[in-house]
Structure formats: structure tokens, C-alpha cells
Short mmCIF file of C-alpha atoms in Angstrom, two decimals:
data_model
loop_
_atom_site.label_atom_id
_atom_site.label_comp_id
_atom_site.label_asym_id
_atom_site.label_seq_id
_atom_site.Cartn_x
_atom_site.Cartn_y
_atom_site.Cartn_z
CA UNK A 1 1.39 4.37 0.77
CA UNK A 2 4.59 3.20 6.45
CA UNK A 3 7.42 3.19 9.01
CA UNK A 4 7.98 2.91 12.76
CA UNK A 5 10.67 2.94 15.32
CA UNK A 6 14.27 2.50 16.14
CA UNK A 7 16.58 2.89 19.14
CA UNK A 8 18.75 5.90 18.34
CA UNK A 9 20.94 8.20 20.34
CA UNK A 10 19.35 11.43 21.57
CA UNK A 11 21.53 13.52 19.28
CA UNK A 12 20.32 11.61 16.24
CA UNK A 13 16.72 11.93 17.32
CA UNK A 14 17.12 15.68 17.62
CA UNK A 15 18.75 15.87 14.23
CA UNK A 16 15.90 13.88 12.73
CA UNK A 17 13.27 16.08 14.31
CA UNK A 18 14.78 19.02 12.43
CA UNK A 19 14.99 17.18 9.10
CA UNK A 20 13.74 18.89 5.97
CA UNK A 21 10.20 17.94 5.00
CA UNK A 22 10.86 17.85 1.24
CA UNK A 23 10.98 14.06 1.25
CA UNK A 24 8.44 11.26 1.68
CA UNK A 25 6.90 11.51 5.14
CA UNK A 26 8.09 9.54 8.15
CA UNK A 27 6.21 9.46 11.44
CA UNK A 28 7.31 8.44 14.92
CA UNK A 29 4.79 6.98 17.35
CA UNK A 30 5.90 6.68 20.96
CA UNK A 31 4.90 5.65 24.45
CA UNK A 32 6.82 6.48 27.61
CA UNK A 33 9.94 4.47 26.77
CA UNK A 34 9.88 3.34 23.14
CA UNK A 35 9.08 4.43 19.60
CA UNK A 36 7.99 2.94 16.29
CA UNK A 37 8.71 4.58 12.94
CA UNK A 38 6.35 4.60 9.93
CA UNK A 39 7.30 5.29 6.32
CA UNK A 40 4.55 5.69 3.73
CA UNK A 41 5.56 4.01 0.47
CA UNK A 42 4.48 3.83 -3.16
CA UNK A 43 4.44 0.24 -4.42
CA UNK A 44 5.26 1.01 -8.08
CA UNK A 45 7.61 3.78 -9.22
CA UNK A 46 9.49 4.95 -12.31
CA UNK A 47 13.09 3.78 -12.37
CA UNK A 48 14.57 7.25 -11.86
CA UNK A 49 12.57 8.18 -8.75
CA UNK A 50 14.80 9.54 -5.97
CA UNK A 51 13.08 8.77 -2.65
CA UNK A 52 15.90 7.58 -0.37
CA UNK A 53 17.04 9.77 2.52
CA UNK A 54 19.74 9.46 5.17
CA UNK A 55 17.03 9.56 7.82
CA UNK A 56 15.23 6.52 6.43
CA UNK A 57 18.43 4.58 5.84
CA UNK A 58 19.62 5.23 9.40
CA UNK A 59 16.29 4.18 10.88
CA UNK A 60 16.35 0.93 8.91
CA UNK A 61 19.96 0.26 9.85
CA UNK A 62 19.27 0.70 13.57
CA UNK A 63 15.95 -1.15 13.67
CA UNK A 64 15.64 -4.64 15.13
CA UNK A 65 13.06 -5.46 12.48
CA UNK A 66 11.57 -3.83 9.38
CA UNK A 67 7.93 -4.69 8.71
CA UNK A 68 6.21 -4.70 5.33
CA UNK A 69 2.56 -5.23 4.50
CA UNK A 70 3.09 -8.80 3.30
CA UNK A 71 5.86 -11.16 2.22
CA UNK A 72 6.91 -10.71 -1.42
CA UNK A 73 9.72 -13.27 -1.37
CA UNK A 74 9.94 -16.16 -3.88
CA UNK A 75 8.09 -18.71 -1.72
CA UNK A 76 5.39 -16.23 -0.81
CA UNK A 77 5.09 -15.17 -4.44
CA UNK A 78 4.16 -18.72 -5.40
CA UNK A 79 1.39 -18.66 -2.79
CA UNK A 80 0.16 -15.29 -4.05
CA UNK A 81 -0.03 -16.61 -7.61
CA UNK A 82 -1.97 -19.68 -6.46
CA UNK A 83 -4.41 -17.63 -4.39
CA UNK A 84 -4.87 -15.08 -7.15
CA UNK A 85 -5.66 -17.79 -9.68
CA UNK A 86 -8.16 -19.50 -7.39
CA UNK A 87 -9.88 -16.28 -6.30
CA UNK A 88 -9.48 -14.28 -9.49
CA UNK A 89 -10.75 -16.65 -12.16
CA UNK A 90 -14.33 -17.85 -12.38
CA UNK A 91 -14.87 -21.45 -11.30
CA UNK A 92 -18.58 -21.51 -12.17
CA UNK A 93 -18.20 -21.14 -15.92
CA UNK A 94 -19.85 -17.71 -16.00
CA UNK A 95 -17.86 -15.32 -18.21
CA UNK A 96 -17.24 -11.70 -17.27
CA UNK A 97 -19.59 -10.37 -19.96
CA UNK A 98 -22.45 -12.28 -18.30
CA UNK A 99 -21.66 -10.68 -14.95
CA UNK A 100 -21.26 -7.04 -15.83
CA UNK A 101 -23.59 -6.13 -18.69
CA UNK A 102 -23.08 -4.94 -22.24
CA UNK A 103 -22.13 -1.30 -21.61
CA UNK A 104 -19.41 -2.03 -19.06
CA UNK A 105 -18.11 -4.94 -21.11
CA UNK A 106 -17.70 -2.57 -24.04
CA UNK A 107 -15.51 -0.39 -21.85
CA UNK A 108 -13.52 -3.45 -20.77
CA UNK A 109 -12.89 -4.32 -24.44
CA UNK A 110 -11.78 -0.75 -25.14
CA UNK A 111 -9.38 -0.86 -22.18
CA UNK A 112 -8.07 -4.24 -23.30
CA UNK A 113 -7.24 -2.82 -26.71
CA UNK A 114 -5.63 0.27 -25.24
CA UNK A 115 -3.41 -1.65 -22.82
CA UNK A 116 -2.79 -4.68 -25.06
CA UNK A 117 -4.60 -7.14 -22.80
CA UNK A 118 -6.09 -10.39 -24.16
CA UNK A 119 -9.89 -10.23 -23.99
CA UNK A 120 -10.30 -14.03 -23.55
CA UNK A 121 -8.24 -13.87 -20.35
CA UNK A 122 -10.32 -10.96 -19.02
CA UNK A 123 -13.52 -12.84 -19.82
CA UNK A 124 -12.42 -15.68 -17.54
CA UNK A 125 -11.80 -13.34 -14.60
CA UNK A 126 -13.90 -12.23 -11.68
CA UNK A 127 -14.65 -8.48 -11.85
CA UNK A 128 -12.09 -7.62 -9.14
CA UNK A 129 -9.33 -9.45 -11.00
CA UNK A 130 -10.22 -7.76 -14.29
CA UNK A 131 -10.06 -4.42 -12.47
CA UNK A 132 -6.62 -5.16 -11.00
CA UNK A 133 -5.32 -6.36 -14.37
CA UNK A 134 -6.46 -3.20 -16.15
CA UNK A 135 -5.19 -0.93 -13.36
CA UNK A 136 -1.75 -2.57 -13.33
CA UNK A 137 -1.48 -2.36 -17.12
CA UNK A 138 -2.47 1.33 -17.09
CA UNK A 139 0.12 2.25 -14.44
CA UNK A 140 2.82 0.09 -16.04
CA UNK A 141 2.19 1.87 -19.32
CA UNK A 142 3.17 5.12 -17.63
CA UNK A 143 6.59 3.72 -16.71
CA UNK A 144 5.73 2.63 -13.16
CA UNK A 145 7.45 -0.63 -12.27
CA UNK A 146 6.78 -2.85 -9.23
CA UNK A 147 10.45 -3.87 -9.18
CA UNK A 148 11.35 -0.19 -8.62
CA UNK A 149 8.78 0.34 -5.87
CA UNK A 150 9.86 1.03 -2.32
CA UNK A 151 9.14 -2.47 -1.02
CA UNK A 152 10.93 -4.26 -3.84
CA UNK A 153 14.05 -2.14 -3.36
CA UNK A 154 14.16 -2.45 0.42
CA UNK A 155 13.36 -6.17 0.69
CA UNK A 156 16.24 -6.90 -1.70
CA UNK A 157 18.63 -5.06 0.66
CA UNK A 158 17.40 -5.98 4.13
CA UNK A 159 18.46 -9.38 5.50
CA UNK A 160 15.62 -11.87 5.44
CA UNK A 161 15.77 -12.52 9.19
CA UNK A 162 15.30 -8.81 9.85
CA UNK A 163 12.07 -8.60 7.84
CA UNK A 164 8.60 -8.91 9.34
CA UNK A 165 5.12 -8.86 7.82
CA UNK A 166 1.85 -7.41 9.02
CA UNK A 167 -0.49 -9.75 7.15
CA UNK A 168 -0.55 -12.90 5.07
CA UNK A 169 -1.01 -13.06 1.33
CA UNK A 170 -4.48 -14.52 1.90
CA UNK A 171 -5.46 -11.57 4.10
CA UNK A 172 -4.23 -9.07 1.55
CA UNK A 173 -6.08 -10.70 -1.34
CA UNK A 174 -9.23 -10.92 0.78
CA UNK A 175 -9.09 -7.16 1.30
CA UNK A 176 -9.31 -6.70 -2.47
CA UNK A 177 -11.43 -9.66 -3.52
CA UNK A 178 -13.66 -10.12 -0.49
CA UNK A 179 -16.58 -7.96 -1.56
CA UNK A 180 -19.87 -8.98 -3.12
CA UNK A 181 -20.17 -9.23 -6.89
CA UNK A 182 -21.83 -5.81 -6.87
CA UNK A 183 -18.83 -4.41 -4.95
CA UNK A 184 -16.47 -5.94 -7.49
CA UNK A 185 -18.41 -4.49 -10.42
CA UNK A 186 -18.25 -1.06 -8.81
CA UNK A 187 -14.48 -1.54 -8.45
CA UNK A 188 -14.18 -2.44 -12.14
CA UNK A 189 -16.33 0.52 -13.20
CA UNK A 190 -14.23 2.94 -11.13
CA UNK A 191 -10.96 1.46 -12.39
CA UNK A 192 -11.88 1.91 -16.03
CA UNK A 193 -13.11 5.46 -15.42
CA UNK A 194 -9.88 6.42 -13.66
CA UNK A 195 -7.67 4.79 -16.28
CA UNK A 196 -8.85 7.37 -18.78
CA UNK A 197 -7.19 10.21 -16.89
CA UNK A 198 -4.78 8.41 -14.60
CA UNK A 199 -1.51 9.77 -16.03
CA UNK A 200 -1.74 13.25 -14.58
CA UNK A 201 -3.24 12.11 -11.27
CA UNK A 202 -0.58 9.48 -10.68
CA UNK A 203 2.21 11.94 -11.44
CA UNK A 204 0.61 14.50 -9.13
CA UNK A 205 0.41 11.93 -6.35
CA UNK A 206 3.99 10.77 -6.83
CA UNK A 207 5.29 14.35 -6.86
CA UNK A 208 3.34 15.22 -3.73
CA UNK A 209 4.74 12.12 -2.04
CA UNK A 210 8.31 13.03 -3.01
CA UNK A 211 7.76 16.63 -1.85
CA UNK A 212 6.68 15.45 1.58
CA UNK A 213 3.12 16.77 1.35
CA UNK A 214 0.97 13.84 2.51
CA UNK A 215 -2.07 16.10 2.74
CA UNK A 216 -2.01 16.49 -1.04
CA UNK A 217 -1.40 12.76 -1.47
CA UNK A 218 -4.42 12.19 0.74
CA UNK A 219 -6.64 14.57 -1.19
CA UNK A 220 -5.88 12.79 -4.48
CA UNK A 221 -6.01 9.29 -3.04
CA UNK A 222 -9.25 9.71 -1.12
CA UNK A 223 -10.95 11.48 -4.03
CA UNK A 224 -10.03 8.59 -6.32
CA UNK A 225 -11.00 5.90 -3.82
CA UNK A 226 -14.44 7.39 -3.26
CA UNK A 227 -15.62 5.92 -6.55
CA UNK A 228 -14.83 2.42 -5.31
CA UNK A 229 -17.46 2.53 -2.58
CA UNK A 230 -17.50 2.48 1.20
CA UNK A 231 -17.32 -1.31 1.49
CA UNK A 232 -14.11 -1.46 -0.53
CA UNK A 233 -12.55 1.40 1.44
CA UNK A 234 -13.46 -0.29 4.70
CA UNK A 235 -11.78 -3.56 3.68
CA UNK A 236 -8.74 -2.06 1.97
CA UNK A 237 -7.94 0.75 4.40
CA UNK A 238 -9.95 0.98 7.62
CA UNK A 239 -9.95 -2.63 8.81
CA UNK A 240 -6.35 -3.23 7.83
CA UNK A 241 -5.25 -0.03 9.59
CA UNK A 242 -7.03 -1.14 12.76
CA UNK A 243 -5.32 -4.53 12.57
CA UNK A 244 -1.91 -2.91 12.10
CA UNK A 245 -2.50 -0.41 14.91
CA UNK A 246 -3.12 -3.32 17.27
CA UNK A 247 0.09 -5.01 16.16
CA UNK A 248 2.03 -1.77 16.65
CA UNK A 249 0.57 -1.40 20.14
CA UNK A 250 2.05 -4.80 20.97
CA UNK A 251 5.42 -3.77 19.48
CA UNK A 252 5.47 -0.68 21.70
CA UNK A 253 4.44 -2.73 24.75
CA UNK A 254 7.39 -5.05 24.05
CA UNK A 255 9.81 -2.16 23.38
CA UNK A 256 10.52 -3.50 19.92
CA UNK A 257 12.70 -1.27 17.74
CA UNK A 258 10.84 -1.47 14.43
CA UNK A 259 10.32 0.41 11.19
CA UNK A 260 7.11 -0.14 9.23
CA UNK A 261 6.98 0.38 5.46
CA UNK A 262 3.40 0.43 4.19
CA UNK A 263 1.44 2.17 1.46
CA UNK A 264 1.21 5.93 1.92
CA UNK A 265 -2.59 5.71 1.72
CA UNK A 266 -2.60 4.03 5.13
CA UNK A 267 -1.07 7.09 6.81
CA UNK A 268 -3.63 9.69 5.73
CA UNK A 269 -7.20 10.54 6.60
CA UNK A 270 -9.36 10.02 9.68
CA UNK A 271 -8.49 6.34 9.91
CA UNK A 272 -4.75 6.63 9.34
CA UNK A 273 -2.59 4.28 11.38
CA UNK A 274 -1.03 7.26 13.14
CA UNK A 275 -4.42 8.70 14.07
CA UNK A 276 -5.65 5.35 15.38
CA UNK A 277 -2.55 5.06 17.59
CA UNK A 278 -2.93 8.61 18.86
CA UNK A 279 -6.50 7.73 19.83
CA UNK A 280 -5.04 4.86 21.87
CA UNK A 281 -2.96 7.39 23.82
CA UNK A 282 0.35 7.20 21.97
CA UNK A 283 2.22 10.28 20.79
CA UNK A 284 2.55 10.82 17.05
CA UNK A 285 5.15 13.10 15.48
CA UNK A 286 6.25 13.71 11.92
CA UNK A 287 10.06 13.56 11.68
CA UNK A 288 10.53 13.84 7.90
#
């Protein structure tokens, strides 16, 4: 589900402002003398998805720095794996079936069979980790691949010294795993319920994203996320958006020419990054 700013000639800016909207949305946020550009991404995509545009490529080319949510490079990946193992697997010897009850565990076993997941591994997980494992398997089964997602494609192309990151791996995992056990069980319950009908919804969301209709993306995303509970939404979306809006404010104050690529879900709704920046007095404008 983000992109911000670049120093471009006036003629290019005018051309961009007239760009067709049938493409994933890009926003510009500006103060008196500088702008930041935000591109809303999808982290996993089918291999044949056509999402690149000349507008996005030019913005990235002209930017001083391109920011992503977090570092996905080889060294950072090792840290993510370590953190996920330490936070995602039970260290107290209590198996998942003792945490979540018989009825929900039955649904976990059914999901494990459907997505070819080993039940013993799921039993050793915290509820949030079991939820993420099932969700990833469900989406992967539909042909969505993290190596074809926007971030994976762009980070492979953009020089390492031009990349920046809005949060650490620890912060990102905390947003997912930081809730109470009750919050995590609600997350697992919602994940299994959605996995039963996810194919059509995911395709609808991807198509709306490609078509440049973030309002439709938002309707689907927010309807789905409602089942996860307010606490999860606050950690995953609201608090992170506020943190990023503060960082972008500093970029604008320093006249930094930057593009931000973040999940499209962060650019929709009442707490979207763009809305938060507009409330700070900056000007927001959709340019694609």
C-alpha cells in the first residue's frame, strides 16, 4: 500500500499533473519551496502485473533518495529472521492449541491442510505468527509473489546508497506482534475467516490499485481490516502513519528531494499519511 518528492523542471511537473489516472496512485505533498512524492505499493504481486509508469520512473530517477518502509536487503533479512523466530515462536512451552481453544484450532488445522502447512510448526507459534504464516500461504497460493512486489523490484534496481528506510525491522515486527494475546487471537480468527474468500477480494484490490482508484482499494482494505480490531489497526496503520508524517515533515523542512514507496493502505482513510500532512498545513495533490 507510498511515494514523495523530487526536484523536476516546471514543464515536467505540469506534464505530470495532467497524467492519466489509470495507474497506481502517486501523491505530491508540498510546502512553499519543496515537494515529497508518495507511491502506494502492493508488497506481493503476480509475475505479470504491469504497474510501472514513466511518471514513477522519472520521479525515482530524479530523487535524491527513495524511502521504503524497512530494509529488505540481505543483512537486514537475517535480522528479520532472527526477530521473527524470537517473537513468533513460543518460549514458554505453551502450544498454540492451549492458547486458542478447540474450535479455532480446528480451523487452523483445516487451513494447514488446505495450504500444505505443517501443523507441528504452527503449534509452536504465537497466534500472530500462525496468522501471518496462513495469510502468506493463502496469498502465495493465488500466484502472488513477494519477489514480484513493488519493493522487491525497485530495491533491486535502485543503488543502495540512494535507498532510505522509515523504520527498523524491530519496529515493523512490533506493529504486527505487539498486541496482547487476545489481540493476536483476534488477528488469527480474522485471518482464517478471510482466507476462505480471499481470492476474489485480493484480485479486486489489485485491479483497483492498477486502475488508479484508491477509494475502492480503501473500501476493500478497511472493510477487511475491521475484523482485526481497533488495537491492531492503531499499531499497523495509525501510529506508523503518524511516525512517517513526522519524518516527511523533516524532509520537507530540509528540502530533501525524496520519493516514498509504502503500502497503499497507508495512503487511504482518515489517517492516511497525506491527510496527516495536510492537517499539518502542507499541500497534497494527486499527480497520477
